[in-house]
mmCIF file of C-alpha atoms in Angstrom:
data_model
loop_
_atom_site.group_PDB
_atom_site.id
_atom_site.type_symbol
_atom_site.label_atom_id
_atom_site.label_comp_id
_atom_site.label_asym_id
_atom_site.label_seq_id
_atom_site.Cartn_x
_atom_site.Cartn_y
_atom_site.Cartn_z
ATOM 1 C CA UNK A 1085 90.681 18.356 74.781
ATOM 2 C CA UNK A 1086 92.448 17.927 78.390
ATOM 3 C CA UNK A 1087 90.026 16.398 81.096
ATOM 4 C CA UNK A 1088 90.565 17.213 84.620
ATOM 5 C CA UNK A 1089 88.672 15.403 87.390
ATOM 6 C CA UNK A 1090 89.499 17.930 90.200
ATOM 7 C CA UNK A 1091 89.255 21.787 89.358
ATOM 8 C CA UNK A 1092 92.509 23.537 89.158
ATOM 9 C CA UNK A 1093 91.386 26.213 91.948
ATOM 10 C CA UNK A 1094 90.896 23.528 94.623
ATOM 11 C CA UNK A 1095 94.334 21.678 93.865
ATOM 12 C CA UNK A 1096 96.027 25.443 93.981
ATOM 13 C CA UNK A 1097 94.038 26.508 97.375
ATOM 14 C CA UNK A 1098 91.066 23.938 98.870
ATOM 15 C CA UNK A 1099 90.114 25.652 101.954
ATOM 16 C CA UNK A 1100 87.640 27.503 100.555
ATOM 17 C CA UNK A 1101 85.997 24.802 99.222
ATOM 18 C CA UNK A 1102 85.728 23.031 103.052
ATOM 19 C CA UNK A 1103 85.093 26.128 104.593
ATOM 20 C CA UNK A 1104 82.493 27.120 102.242
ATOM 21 C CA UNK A 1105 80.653 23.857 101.947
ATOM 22 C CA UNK A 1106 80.594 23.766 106.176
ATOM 23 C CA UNK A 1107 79.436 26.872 106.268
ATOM 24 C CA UNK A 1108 76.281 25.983 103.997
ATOM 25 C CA UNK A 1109 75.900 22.976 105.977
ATOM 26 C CA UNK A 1110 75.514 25.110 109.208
ATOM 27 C CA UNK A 1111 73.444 27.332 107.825
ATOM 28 C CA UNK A 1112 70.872 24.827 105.926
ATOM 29 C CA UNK A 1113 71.022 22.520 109.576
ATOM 30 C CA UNK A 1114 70.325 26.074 111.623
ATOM 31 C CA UNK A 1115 66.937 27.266 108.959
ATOM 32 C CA UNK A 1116 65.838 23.298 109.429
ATOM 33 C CA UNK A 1117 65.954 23.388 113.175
ATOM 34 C CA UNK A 1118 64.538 27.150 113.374
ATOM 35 C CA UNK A 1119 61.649 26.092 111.064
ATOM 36 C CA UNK A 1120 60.861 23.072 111.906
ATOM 37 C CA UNK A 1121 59.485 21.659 108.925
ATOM 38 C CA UNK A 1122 60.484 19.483 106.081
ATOM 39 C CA UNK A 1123 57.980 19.605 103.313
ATOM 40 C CA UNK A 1124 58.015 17.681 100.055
ATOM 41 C CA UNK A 1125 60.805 16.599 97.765
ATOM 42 C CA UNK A 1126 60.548 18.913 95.074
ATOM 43 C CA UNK A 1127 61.231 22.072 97.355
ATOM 44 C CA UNK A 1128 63.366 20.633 99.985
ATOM 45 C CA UNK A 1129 65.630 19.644 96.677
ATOM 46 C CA UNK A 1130 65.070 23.308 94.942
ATOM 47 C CA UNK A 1131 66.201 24.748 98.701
ATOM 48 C CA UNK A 1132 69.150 22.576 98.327
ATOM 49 C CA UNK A 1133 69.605 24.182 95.169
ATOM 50 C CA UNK A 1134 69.383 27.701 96.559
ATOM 51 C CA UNK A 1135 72.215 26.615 99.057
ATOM 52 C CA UNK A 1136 74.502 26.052 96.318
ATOM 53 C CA UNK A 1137 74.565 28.877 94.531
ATOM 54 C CA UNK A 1138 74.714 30.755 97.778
ATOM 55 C CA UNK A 1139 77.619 28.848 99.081
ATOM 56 C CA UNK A 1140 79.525 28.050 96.268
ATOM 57 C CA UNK A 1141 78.836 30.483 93.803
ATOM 58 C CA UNK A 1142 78.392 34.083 95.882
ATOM 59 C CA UNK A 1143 79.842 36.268 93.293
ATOM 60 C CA UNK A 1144 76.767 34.766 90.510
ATOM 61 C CA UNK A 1145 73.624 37.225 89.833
ATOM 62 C CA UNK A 1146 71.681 34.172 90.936
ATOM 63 C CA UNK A 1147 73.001 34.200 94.236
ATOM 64 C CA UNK A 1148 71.734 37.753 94.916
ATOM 65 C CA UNK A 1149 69.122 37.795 97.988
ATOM 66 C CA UNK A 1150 66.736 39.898 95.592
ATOM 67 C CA UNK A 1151 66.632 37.183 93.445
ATOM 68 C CA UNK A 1152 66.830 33.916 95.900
ATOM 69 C CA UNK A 1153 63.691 35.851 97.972
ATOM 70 C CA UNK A 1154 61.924 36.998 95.185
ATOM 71 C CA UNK A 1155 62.638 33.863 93.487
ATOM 72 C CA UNK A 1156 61.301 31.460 95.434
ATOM 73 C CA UNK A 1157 58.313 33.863 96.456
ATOM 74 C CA UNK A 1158 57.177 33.560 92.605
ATOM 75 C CA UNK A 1159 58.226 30.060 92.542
ATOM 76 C CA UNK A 1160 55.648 29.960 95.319
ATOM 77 C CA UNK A 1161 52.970 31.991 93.383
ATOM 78 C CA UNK A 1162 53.295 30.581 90.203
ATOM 79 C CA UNK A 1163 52.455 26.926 92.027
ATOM 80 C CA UNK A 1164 49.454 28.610 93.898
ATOM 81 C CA UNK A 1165 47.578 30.028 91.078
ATOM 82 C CA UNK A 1166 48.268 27.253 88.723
ATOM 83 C CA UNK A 1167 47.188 24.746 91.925
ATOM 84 C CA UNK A 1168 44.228 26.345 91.774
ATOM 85 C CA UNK A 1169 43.115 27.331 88.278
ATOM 86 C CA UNK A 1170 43.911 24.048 87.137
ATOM 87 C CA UNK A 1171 43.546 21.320 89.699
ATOM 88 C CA UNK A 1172 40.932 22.238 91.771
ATOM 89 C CA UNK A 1173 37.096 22.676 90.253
ATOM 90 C CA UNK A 1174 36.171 21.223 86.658
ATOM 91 C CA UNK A 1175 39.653 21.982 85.207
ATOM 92 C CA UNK A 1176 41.201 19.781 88.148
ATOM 93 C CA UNK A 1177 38.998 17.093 87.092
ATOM 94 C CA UNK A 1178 39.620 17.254 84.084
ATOM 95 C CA UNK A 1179 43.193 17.277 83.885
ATOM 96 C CA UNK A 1180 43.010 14.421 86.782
ATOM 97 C CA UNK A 1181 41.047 12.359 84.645
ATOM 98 C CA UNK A 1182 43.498 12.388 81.218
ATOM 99 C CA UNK A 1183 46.664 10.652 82.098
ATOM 100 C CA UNK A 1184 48.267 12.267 79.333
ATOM 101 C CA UNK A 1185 47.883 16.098 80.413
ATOM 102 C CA UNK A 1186 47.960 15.025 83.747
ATOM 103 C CA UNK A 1187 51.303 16.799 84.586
ATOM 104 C CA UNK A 1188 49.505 19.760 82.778
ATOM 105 C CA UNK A 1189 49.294 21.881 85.818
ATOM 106 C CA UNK A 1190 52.833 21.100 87.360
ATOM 107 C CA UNK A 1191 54.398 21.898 83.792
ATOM 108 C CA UNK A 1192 52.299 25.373 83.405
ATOM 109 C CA UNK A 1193 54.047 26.328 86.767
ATOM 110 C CA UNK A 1194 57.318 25.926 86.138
ATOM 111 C CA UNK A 1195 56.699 27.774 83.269
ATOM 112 C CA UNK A 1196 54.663 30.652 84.639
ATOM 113 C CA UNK A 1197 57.095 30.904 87.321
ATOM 114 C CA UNK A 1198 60.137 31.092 84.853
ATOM 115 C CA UNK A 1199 57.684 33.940 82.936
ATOM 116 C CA UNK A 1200 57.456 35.792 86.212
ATOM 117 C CA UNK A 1201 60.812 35.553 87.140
ATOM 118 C CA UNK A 1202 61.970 36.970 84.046
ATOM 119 C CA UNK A 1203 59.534 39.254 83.404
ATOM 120 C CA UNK A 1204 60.427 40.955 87.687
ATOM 121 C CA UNK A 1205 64.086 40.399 87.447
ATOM 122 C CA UNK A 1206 64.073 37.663 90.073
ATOM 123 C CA UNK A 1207 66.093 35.193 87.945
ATOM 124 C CA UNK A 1208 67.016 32.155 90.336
ATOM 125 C CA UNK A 1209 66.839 28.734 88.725
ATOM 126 C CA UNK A 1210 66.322 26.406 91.868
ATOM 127 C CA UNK A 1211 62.945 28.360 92.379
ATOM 128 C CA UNK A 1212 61.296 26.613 89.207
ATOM 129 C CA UNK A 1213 61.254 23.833 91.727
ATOM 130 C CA UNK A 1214 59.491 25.630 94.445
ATOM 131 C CA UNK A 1215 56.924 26.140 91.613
ATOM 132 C CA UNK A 1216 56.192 22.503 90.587
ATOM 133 C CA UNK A 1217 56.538 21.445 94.141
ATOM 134 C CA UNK A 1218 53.670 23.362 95.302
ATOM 135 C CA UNK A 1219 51.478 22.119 92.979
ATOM 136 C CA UNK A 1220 52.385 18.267 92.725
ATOM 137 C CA UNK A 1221 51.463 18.193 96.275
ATOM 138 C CA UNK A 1222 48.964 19.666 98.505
ATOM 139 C CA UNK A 1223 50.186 22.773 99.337
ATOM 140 C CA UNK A 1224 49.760 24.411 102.937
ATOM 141 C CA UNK A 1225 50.338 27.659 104.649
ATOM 142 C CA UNK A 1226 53.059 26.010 106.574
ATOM 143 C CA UNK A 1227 54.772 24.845 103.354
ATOM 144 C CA UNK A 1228 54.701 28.458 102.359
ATOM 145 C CA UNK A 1229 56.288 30.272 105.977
ATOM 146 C CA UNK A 1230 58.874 27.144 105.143
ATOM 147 C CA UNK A 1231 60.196 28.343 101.887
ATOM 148 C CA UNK A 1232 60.109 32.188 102.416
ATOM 149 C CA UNK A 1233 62.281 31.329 106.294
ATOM 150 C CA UNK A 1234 64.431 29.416 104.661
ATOM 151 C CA UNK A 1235 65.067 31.579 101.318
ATOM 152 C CA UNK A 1236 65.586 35.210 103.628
ATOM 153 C CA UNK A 1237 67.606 33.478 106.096
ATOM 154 C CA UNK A 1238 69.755 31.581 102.954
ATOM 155 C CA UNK A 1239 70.078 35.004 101.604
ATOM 156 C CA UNK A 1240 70.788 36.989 104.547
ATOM 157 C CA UNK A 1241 73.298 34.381 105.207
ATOM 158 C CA UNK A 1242 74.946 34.743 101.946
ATOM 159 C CA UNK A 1243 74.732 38.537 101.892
ATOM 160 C CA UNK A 1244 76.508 38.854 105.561
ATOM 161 C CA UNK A 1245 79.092 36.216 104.297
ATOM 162 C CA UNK A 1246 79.557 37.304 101.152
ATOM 163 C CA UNK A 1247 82.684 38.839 101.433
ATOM 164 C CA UNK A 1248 84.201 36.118 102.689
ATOM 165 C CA UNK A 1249 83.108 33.865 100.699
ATOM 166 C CA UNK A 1250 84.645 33.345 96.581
ATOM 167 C CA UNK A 1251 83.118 31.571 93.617
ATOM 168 C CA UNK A 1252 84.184 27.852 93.884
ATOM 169 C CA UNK A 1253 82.886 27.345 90.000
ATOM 170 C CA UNK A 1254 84.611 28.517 86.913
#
């Protein structure tokens, strides 16, 4: 088995790889100044996530704005309802009060939002994290605007680049 630190692509032709990787950075630096928000970990890192399979690799079904949008919407929806069927009310105290099913709630959205995804055709991995960051944190309204601006102009990014832009993974 032959182990190669640095991909063959980049050693044959590396601008891509610069150019590409700028162009996410612009992009990700223009959606945080537009929006104006940074929210918690867990989604700014699933964003993050979004970027690179945008940026570097455009040509994967993943990177499809159908399926970063829709995505991260159900990411978003999966962390609502299980934010609120099981953390607020009797259930919320319940699984607040049992240290081991505490993560209950975050768990069961990650995998509702994986079910969902699925289930609509909205396959985009990164937005599992949108999911379990809504509900390990107070969620807000502004949180929400956040990740929907951010995932339609990521995607509308990608989609007017996209032709310009080649798969920097094998």
């Amino acid at each position: 088995m032959k182990f190669n630190l640095i991909d063959k692509s980049f050693c044959s032709n590396p601008k891509p790889y610069f150019v590409q990787s700028l162009i996410a950075v612009f992009v990700v630096m223009v959606l945080l100044y537009f929006v104006q928000a940074i929210t918690q970990a867990a989604i700014v890192a699933a964003l993050g996530a979004s970027t690179f399979i945008v940026f570097a690799m455009p040509k994967m079904v993943t990177a499809q704005p159908r399926r970063v949008i829709g995505g991260h919407i159900t990411g978003l929806i999966s962390g609502i309802i299980c934010y609120y069927a099981l953390l607020t009310g009797p259930a919320g105290d319940y699984f607040q009060s049992i240290d081991i099913i505490h993560w209950f709630p975050a768990a069961m959205a990650v995998g509702l939002a994986i079910f969902l995804m699925t289930v609509f055709d909205f396959e985009h991995p990164p937005a599992a994290g949108t999911a379990l960051g809504i509900v390990t944190a107070a969620w807000t309204w502004e949180t929400v605007v956040f990740v929907i601006v951010f995932a339609a102009g990521l995607a509308l990014a990608g989609f007017l680049l996209k032709k310009y832009l080649k798969n920097l993974t094998n």
